[in-house]
Short mmCIF file of C-alpha atoms and ligand atoms in Angstrom, two decimals:
data_model
loop_
_atom_site.label_atom_id
_atom_site.label_comp_id
_atom_site.label_asym_id
_atom_site.label_seq_id
_atom_site.Cartn_x
_atom_site.Cartn_y
_atom_site.Cartn_z
CA UNK A 285 0.38 0.10 -0.26
CA UNK A 286 1.81 3.38 -1.45
CA UNK A 287 2.03 6.49 1.47
CA UNK A 288 1.20 8.31 -1.53
CA UNK A 289 -1.39 10.13 -4.12
CA UNK A 290 -1.72 9.97 -7.79
CA UNK A 291 -2.72 11.93 -10.65
CA UNK A 292 -2.68 11.57 -13.88
CA UNK A 293 -3.00 13.70 -17.06
CA UNK A 294 -5.99 12.24 -19.94
CA UNK A 295 -3.88 13.67 -22.41
CA UNK A 296 -1.00 10.22 -20.85
CA UNK A 297 -3.56 8.12 -22.47
CA UNK A 298 -3.40 9.12 -26.46
CA UNK A 299 -3.84 8.08 -30.35
CA UNK A 300 -0.17 7.13 -30.64
CA UNK A 301 0.86 10.48 -33.48
CA UNK A 302 3.42 12.21 -33.56
CA UNK A 303 4.95 14.32 -36.07
CA UNK A 304 6.29 11.63 -38.31
CA UNK A 305 3.15 9.29 -38.31
CA UNK A 306 -0.61 8.95 -37.70
CA UNK A 307 -2.31 7.24 -34.85
CA UNK A 308 -1.74 3.97 -34.29
CA UNK A 309 -4.73 3.52 -31.66
CA UNK A 310 -8.58 4.49 -31.08
CA UNK A 311 -9.21 8.19 -29.67
CA UNK A 312 -10.51 7.16 -25.74
CA UNK A 313 -13.58 9.03 -24.77
CA UNK A 314 -12.96 11.55 -21.49
CA UNK A 315 -15.08 9.36 -19.02
CA UNK A 316 -13.54 6.40 -20.21
CA UNK A 317 -10.52 7.56 -19.15
CA UNK A 318 -11.71 9.08 -15.74
CA UNK A 319 -13.23 6.18 -15.29
CA UNK A 320 -9.98 3.44 -15.82
CA UNK A 321 -7.64 5.87 -14.50
CA UNK A 322 -10.10 5.20 -10.82
CA UNK A 323 -9.42 1.12 -11.53
CA UNK A 324 -6.36 2.02 -11.70
CA UNK A 325 -6.27 3.95 -8.52
CA UNK A 326 -5.50 6.90 -8.86
CA UNK A 327 -6.71 9.95 -7.27
CA UNK A 328 -6.73 13.05 -9.10
CA UNK A 329 -6.88 14.29 -12.80
CA UNK A 330 -4.38 16.61 -13.84
CA UNK A 331 -5.92 19.35 -16.62
CA UNK A 332 -5.24 21.80 -19.91
CA UNK A 333 -8.13 24.23 -19.41
CA UNK A 334 -9.51 22.62 -22.94
CA UNK A 335 -9.31 18.81 -21.26
CA UNK A 336 -12.03 20.42 -19.14
CA UNK A 337 -13.61 22.89 -21.22
CA UNK A 338 -12.41 21.73 -25.30
CA UNK A 339 -13.21 24.19 -27.70
CA UNK A 340 -12.69 27.31 -25.02
CA UNK A 341 -12.50 29.85 -26.97
CA UNK A 342 -15.83 29.16 -28.63
CA UNK A 343 -17.52 30.04 -25.15
CA UNK A 344 -17.70 33.53 -22.68
CA UNK A 345 -16.45 33.74 -19.82
CA UNK A 346 -20.11 32.69 -17.63
CA UNK A 347 -20.47 29.53 -20.25
CA UNK A 348 -16.53 28.74 -19.21
CA UNK A 349 -17.37 28.04 -15.53
CA UNK A 350 -20.83 26.24 -16.67
CA UNK A 351 -19.09 23.51 -18.71
CA UNK A 352 -16.72 23.19 -15.91
CA UNK A 353 -18.47 22.73 -13.18
CA UNK A 354 -20.09 19.88 -15.92
CA UNK A 355 -16.32 18.16 -16.25
CA UNK A 356 -16.75 18.59 -11.55
CA UNK A 357 -19.36 16.26 -11.89
CA UNK A 358 -17.98 14.17 -14.29
CA UNK A 359 -14.66 13.34 -11.75
CA UNK A 360 -17.24 13.31 -8.52
CA UNK A 361 -19.19 9.91 -10.67
CA UNK A 362 -15.88 8.16 -10.34
CA UNK A 363 -14.46 10.14 -7.38
CA UNK A 364 -11.64 11.41 -8.51
CA UNK A 365 -10.68 15.07 -7.51
CA UNK A 366 -8.63 17.40 -9.79
CA UNK A 367 -5.09 18.16 -9.10
CA UNK A 368 -4.39 21.20 -11.53
CA UNK A 369 -4.88 23.32 -14.30
CA UNK A 370 -2.69 23.60 -17.10
CA UNK A 371 -3.49 26.66 -19.64
CA UNK A 372 -2.15 25.07 -23.34
CA UNK A 373 -0.71 28.27 -24.44
CA UNK A 374 1.07 26.10 -27.13
CA UNK A 375 -1.92 25.32 -29.86
CA UNK A 376 -3.62 28.39 -30.40
CA UNK A 377 -2.69 30.75 -33.26
CA UNK A 378 -1.74 33.03 -31.35
CA UNK A 379 0.54 31.07 -29.39
CA UNK A 380 2.50 30.68 -32.45
CA UNK A 381 5.53 33.39 -30.77
CA UNK A 382 5.19 32.19 -27.13
CA UNK A 383 2.09 33.48 -25.07
CA UNK A 384 3.55 35.58 -21.76
CA UNK A 385 6.42 36.50 -23.76
CA UNK A 386 4.76 37.11 -27.27
CA UNK A 387 6.43 40.25 -28.95
CA UNK A 388 3.02 40.99 -29.95
CA UNK A 389 0.66 42.43 -27.59
CA UNK A 390 -2.52 40.91 -28.42
CA UNK A 391 -1.23 38.00 -27.81
CA UNK A 392 0.11 38.33 -24.52
CA UNK A 393 -3.33 39.42 -23.72
CA UNK A 394 -5.00 36.03 -25.25
CA UNK A 395 -2.29 33.74 -23.07
CA UNK A 396 -3.70 36.29 -20.16
CA UNK A 397 -6.99 35.21 -20.82
CA UNK A 398 -6.12 31.82 -21.26
CA UNK A 399 -4.88 31.76 -17.91
CA UNK A 400 -7.91 33.65 -15.82
CA UNK A 401 -10.14 31.00 -17.05
CA UNK A 402 -7.33 28.29 -16.42
CA UNK A 403 -8.12 30.19 -12.57
CA UNK A 404 -11.44 30.59 -13.16
CA UNK A 405 -11.60 26.63 -14.42
CA UNK A 406 -9.70 25.48 -11.53
CA UNK A 407 -12.30 27.11 -8.81
CA UNK A 408 -14.76 24.68 -10.49
CA UNK A 409 -12.79 22.02 -10.74
CA UNK A 410 -12.19 22.57 -6.74
CA UNK A 411 -8.47 22.99 -7.27
CA UNK A 412 -6.35 25.99 -6.39
CA UNK A 413 -3.38 25.00 -8.28
CA UNK A 414 -2.29 26.28 -12.39
CA UNK A 415 0.63 24.77 -13.29
CA UNK A 416 2.14 26.94 -16.45
CA UNK A 417 4.69 23.86 -18.57
CA UNK A 418 6.30 27.12 -20.34
CA UNK A 419 5.66 25.50 -23.92
CA UNK A 420 6.66 28.52 -26.68
CA UNK A 421 8.24 31.01 -23.99
CA UNK A 422 11.64 31.85 -25.06
CA UNK A 423 13.77 32.37 -28.95
CA UNK A 424 13.62 30.29 -32.23
CA UNK A 425 15.69 32.77 -32.96
CA UNK A 426 17.62 34.72 -30.52
CA UNK A 427 17.51 37.39 -30.80
CA UNK A 428 13.89 38.36 -31.58
CA UNK A 429 13.13 38.74 -27.70
CA UNK A 430 15.80 40.17 -25.22
CA UNK A 431 15.77 37.72 -22.25
CA UNK A 432 15.99 39.54 -20.18
CA UNK A 433 12.89 41.32 -21.31
CA UNK A 434 11.22 38.00 -21.71
CA UNK A 435 11.70 36.98 -17.91
CA UNK A 436 10.39 39.90 -16.46
CA UNK A 437 7.76 39.32 -19.14
CA UNK A 438 7.14 35.71 -17.46
CA UNK A 439 7.17 37.97 -13.76
CA UNK A 440 4.67 40.10 -15.02
CA UNK A 441 1.82 37.21 -16.40
CA UNK A 442 2.36 35.49 -13.10
CA UNK A 443 1.98 38.68 -10.76
CA UNK A 444 -1.46 39.38 -12.80
CA UNK A 445 -2.36 35.63 -11.92
CA UNK A 446 -1.63 36.37 -8.56
CA UNK A 447 -3.90 39.25 -8.84
CA UNK A 448 -6.72 37.72 -10.39
CA UNK A 449 -6.88 35.58 -7.53
CA UNK A 450 -5.42 36.06 -3.98
CA UNK A 451 -5.74 31.89 -3.26
CA UNK A 452 -4.54 30.31 -5.76
CA UNK A 453 -0.63 28.95 -6.70
CA UNK A 454 0.68 28.93 -9.63
CA UNK A 455 3.23 25.83 -10.02
CA UNK A 456 5.90 26.46 -13.00
CA UNK A 457 7.08 23.65 -15.13
CA UNK A 458 10.83 24.43 -16.07
CA UNK A 459 11.60 22.65 -19.67
CA UNK A 460 15.15 23.34 -21.82
CA UNK A 461 13.55 23.48 -24.84
CA UNK A 462 11.48 21.49 -26.80
CA UNK A 463 9.37 22.88 -29.28
CA UNK A 464 11.19 26.02 -28.23
CA UNK A 465 14.91 26.18 -28.85
CA UNK A 466 16.25 28.84 -25.87
CA UNK A 467 14.15 28.32 -22.95
CA UNK A 468 13.87 31.06 -20.79
CA UNK A 469 12.57 29.45 -17.41
CA UNK A 470 15.38 25.55 -18.44
CA UNK A 471 15.84 24.53 -14.66
CA UNK A 472 14.16 23.71 -11.08
CA UNK A 473 17.11 26.86 -10.37
CA UNK A 474 14.69 29.42 -12.94
CA UNK A 475 11.30 28.50 -11.48
CA UNK A 476 13.14 29.18 -7.57
CA UNK A 477 13.76 32.76 -8.89
CA UNK A 478 11.12 33.61 -10.93
CA UNK A 479 9.51 32.89 -7.99
CA UNK A 480 11.73 35.12 -5.24
CA UNK A 481 10.83 37.83 -8.12
CA UNK A 482 6.69 38.10 -7.78
CA UNK A 483 4.69 39.88 -5.60
CA UNK A 484 4.28 36.69 -3.67
CA UNK A 485 7.18 33.81 -3.31
CA UNK A 486 5.73 32.01 -1.06
CA UNK A 487 2.00 31.36 -3.98
CA UNK A 488 4.68 30.30 -6.78
CA UNK A 489 6.83 26.88 -6.61
CA UNK A 490 7.83 24.34 -9.03
CA UNK A 491 6.80 21.24 -11.12
CA UNK A 492 9.42 19.08 -11.74
CA UNK A 493 9.08 16.57 -14.59
CA UNK A 494 11.83 14.04 -14.64
CA UNK A 495 12.77 14.02 -18.27
CA UNK A 496 12.70 17.48 -18.30
CA UNK A 497 15.48 17.56 -15.85
CA UNK A 498 17.54 14.85 -18.06
CA UNK A 499 17.08 17.19 -21.69
CA UNK A 500 19.12 20.43 -19.02
CA UNK A 501 21.43 17.39 -18.05
CA UNK A 502 20.14 17.36 -14.04
CA UNK A 503 19.45 14.47 -12.21
CA UNK A 504 15.71 14.51 -11.21
CA UNK A 505 16.03 13.76 -7.42
CA UNK A 506 19.03 16.65 -7.15
CA UNK A 507 15.96 19.07 -8.79
CA UNK A 508 13.18 17.35 -6.45
CA UNK A 509 15.38 17.47 -3.18
CA UNK A 510 15.92 21.77 -4.64
CA UNK A 511 12.48 22.46 -4.97
CA UNK A 512 11.73 21.05 -1.58
CA UNK A 513 14.14 22.60 0.37
CA UNK A 514 12.78 25.76 -0.88
CA UNK A 515 9.58 24.36 0.53
CA UNK A 516 7.94 24.88 -3.32
CA UNK A 517 7.90 21.63 -5.06
CA UNK A 518 4.13 21.66 -5.45
CA UNK A 519 3.24 18.42 -7.75
CA UNK A 520 6.13 16.50 -9.67
CA UNK A 521 5.62 14.61 -13.16
CA UNK A 522 7.38 11.35 -13.12
CA UNK A 523 7.74 9.61 -15.92
CA UNK A 524 11.91 8.63 -17.79
CA UNK A 525 13.74 9.23 -20.49
CA UNK A 526 16.73 7.75 -22.80
CA UNK A 527 19.22 10.50 -22.79
CA UNK A 528 19.69 13.69 -24.29
CA UNK A 529 17.15 14.01 -27.34
CA UNK A 530 13.26 14.21 -28.32
CA UNK A 531 11.11 14.79 -24.85
CA UNK A 532 10.02 10.68 -24.45
CA UNK A 533 7.79 11.22 -21.78
CA UNK A 534 8.19 7.63 -20.65
CA UNK A 535 6.86 5.47 -17.87
CA UNK A 536 8.32 6.22 -14.77
CA UNK A 537 11.66 4.49 -14.27
CA UNK A 538 11.91 1.54 -17.77
CA UNK A 539 15.28 3.49 -18.19
CA UNK A 540 17.63 4.78 -15.20
CA UNK A 541 15.73 3.39 -12.64
CA UNK A 542 18.34 3.62 -9.81
CA UNK A 543 17.39 7.68 -10.37
CA UNK A 544 14.16 6.80 -10.23
CA UNK A 545 14.63 5.09 -7.39
CA UNK A 546 16.74 8.48 -6.06
CA UNK A 547 13.42 10.42 -7.07
CA UNK A 548 10.89 8.03 -4.49
CA UNK A 549 14.02 8.30 -2.23
CA UNK A 550 14.22 12.29 -1.68
CA UNK A 551 10.05 12.29 -2.21
CA UNK A 552 9.77 9.34 1.03
CA UNK A 553 12.57 11.19 3.32
CA UNK A 554 10.57 14.16 2.89
CA UNK A 555 7.02 13.53 3.45
CA UNK A 556 5.98 14.92 0.07
CA UNK A 557 1.99 14.20 0.07
CA UNK A 558 1.44 15.70 3.61
CA UNK A 559 0.64 18.71 2.82
CA UNK A 560 -2.13 16.96 -0.12
CA UNK A 561 0.77 16.70 -2.68
CA UNK A 562 -0.56 14.29 -5.58
CA UNK A 563 3.13 12.23 -7.53
CA UNK A 564 1.67 12.52 -11.48
CA UNK A 565 2.79 11.06 -14.02
CA UNK A 566 3.37 12.63 -16.97
CA UNK A 567 3.66 8.56 -19.71
CA UNK A 568 3.31 8.66 -22.94
CA UNK A 569 2.96 4.89 -23.79
CA UNK A 570 5.20 3.67 -27.09
CA UNK A 571 2.87 4.36 -30.30
CA UNK A 572 3.35 0.71 -31.04
CA UNK A 573 1.74 -0.45 -28.23
CA UNK A 574 -1.94 -1.85 -29.41
CA UNK A 575 -5.62 -0.08 -27.94
CA UNK A 576 -6.06 -3.01 -25.59
CA UNK A 577 -2.80 -1.91 -23.97
CA UNK A 578 -3.50 1.50 -24.29
CA UNK A 579 -3.09 1.97 -20.70
CA UNK A 580 -0.22 -0.33 -19.67
CA UNK A 581 1.79 2.96 -18.86
CA UNK A 582 -0.50 3.81 -16.90
CA UNK A 583 -0.15 0.55 -14.32
CA UNK A 584 3.23 0.24 -14.56
CA UNK A 585 4.87 3.34 -14.04
CA UNK A 586 2.22 2.77 -10.73
CA UNK A 587 4.40 -0.95 -9.82
CA UNK A 588 7.84 0.30 -10.89
CA UNK A 589 6.78 3.16 -8.06
CA UNK A 590 5.70 1.70 -5.56
CA UNK A 591 8.51 -1.13 -6.13
CA UNK A 592 10.90 1.33 -5.54
CA UNK A 593 8.75 2.25 -2.28
CA UNK A 594 9.16 -0.68 -0.95
CA UNK A 595 12.67 -0.43 -1.24
CA UNK A 596 13.19 2.82 -0.31
CA UNK A 597 10.85 1.21 2.93
CA UNK A 598 13.94 -1.37 3.62
CA UNK A 599 17.02 0.94 3.68
CA UNK A 600 18.77 0.37 5.67
CA UNK A 601 20.71 3.85 7.42
CA UNK A 602 22.84 2.07 9.97
CA UNK A 603 25.27 0.55 6.78
CA UNK A 604 24.65 4.17 5.39
CA UNK A 605 25.91 5.93 8.42
CA UNK A 606 29.11 2.47 8.51
CA UNK A 607 29.83 3.80 4.84
CA UNK A 608 29.70 7.51 5.25
CA UNK A 609 32.30 6.96 8.25
CA UNK A 610 34.21 5.04 6.28
CA UNK A 611 33.69 7.12 3.34
CA UNK A 612 34.01 4.26 1.83
CA UNK A 613 30.95 5.14 -0.67
CA UNK A 614 32.18 1.89 -2.83
CA UNK A 615 30.41 0.17 -0.20
CA UNK A 616 27.82 1.86 -0.19
CA UNK A 617 27.28 1.58 -4.79
CA UNK A 618 26.97 -1.92 -3.48
CA UNK A 619 24.11 -1.63 -1.96
CA UNK A 620 21.93 0.37 -3.86
CA UNK A 621 22.94 -1.83 -6.89
CA UNK A 622 22.25 -5.20 -4.42
CA UNK A 623 18.82 -3.08 -3.44
CA UNK A 624 17.94 -2.76 -6.78
CA UNK A 625 18.73 -6.02 -8.17
CA UNK A 626 16.51 -7.48 -5.00
CA UNK A 627 20.48 -9.56 -3.80
CA UNK A 628 20.63 -7.00 -1.02
C1 LIG B 767 5.02 18.65 -22.02
C2 LIG B 767 4.81 18.67 -21.11
C3 LIG B 767 3.63 18.92 -21.05
C4 LIG B 767 2.68 19.88 -19.78
C5 LIG B 767 1.06 19.82 -19.23
O1 LIG B 767 6.49 18.54 -21.69
O2 LIG B 767 5.41 17.79 -20.11
O3 LIG B 767 2.84 18.04 -20.78
O4 LIG B 767 3.57 18.52 -18.48
O5 LIG B 767 0.49 20.55 -19.66
MG1 LIG B 768 4.88 17.53 -17.85
#
């Protein structure tokens, strides 16, 4: 039995289409996903604003609230909570050159409209958490935006969100690249600095995604620890990544088992979840996966997490202390590997 509660987003169950080929699986209805998420053992669902209210541009602010309230009723049927709402600022034509940091004022205003609607939707879904994955906040052409100006525009946008609602919290999800070439907020360090620059730093924290840390050449457990040390790890997106290339959103632990172990260890040792935080997944099935197996990557990720949680529970702190006193890290490392190989 896990000490943690888990969340997942509907985009984690997808048709398999990628930039190089069409769908390989049928689309699945949102309510069917909710039903399967509950069956698998998730407690909450993550949303983009237009997951909760599809075709969001078509509606007035009042209609958006009513449609979000209907989505909440759907969640309630399956005993699921909403973890967060994230404005999807990377698909609409207004966001072609970024949202908060677009050089065009009407695009920045559109991005703020989506951010405010995400807050309205969060209210209706019963969550106070907004996630900002800053997909296109950066440059494709380095000289197209001044990095000082961009960074200040990001802080200004978050301040406007904090003013719009005195109760919401904002979790920035850092990523160093893709789809953008030069991101303005690529690591948890950047997130903490942006948080400190806002008008209410206690309400601005981070969402650490394992694969994004790897893409930045950093260790996910260290990025998690950095945010925990600041008291600002509002959520996580656990998954895995095979080296520095395109974002793979692989099942948790399947590529880097020891790195996954250390993510679970730092979360467990620092009572992550005690303030209601969820362990969020952000994983995608392989394009080769058949329809019948379309949820296996979620089940695998949860099972790997729980197996590693049990290994953390067996950690021999006395042996660790001995190794540290003797500075025998070779012995400590061998112990870790034996534990993970099941021969300790
Ligand atoms: C993409 C991001 C995305 C966010 C949610 O790389 O991880 O999935 O987490 O918008
Ligand atoms: Mg993510």
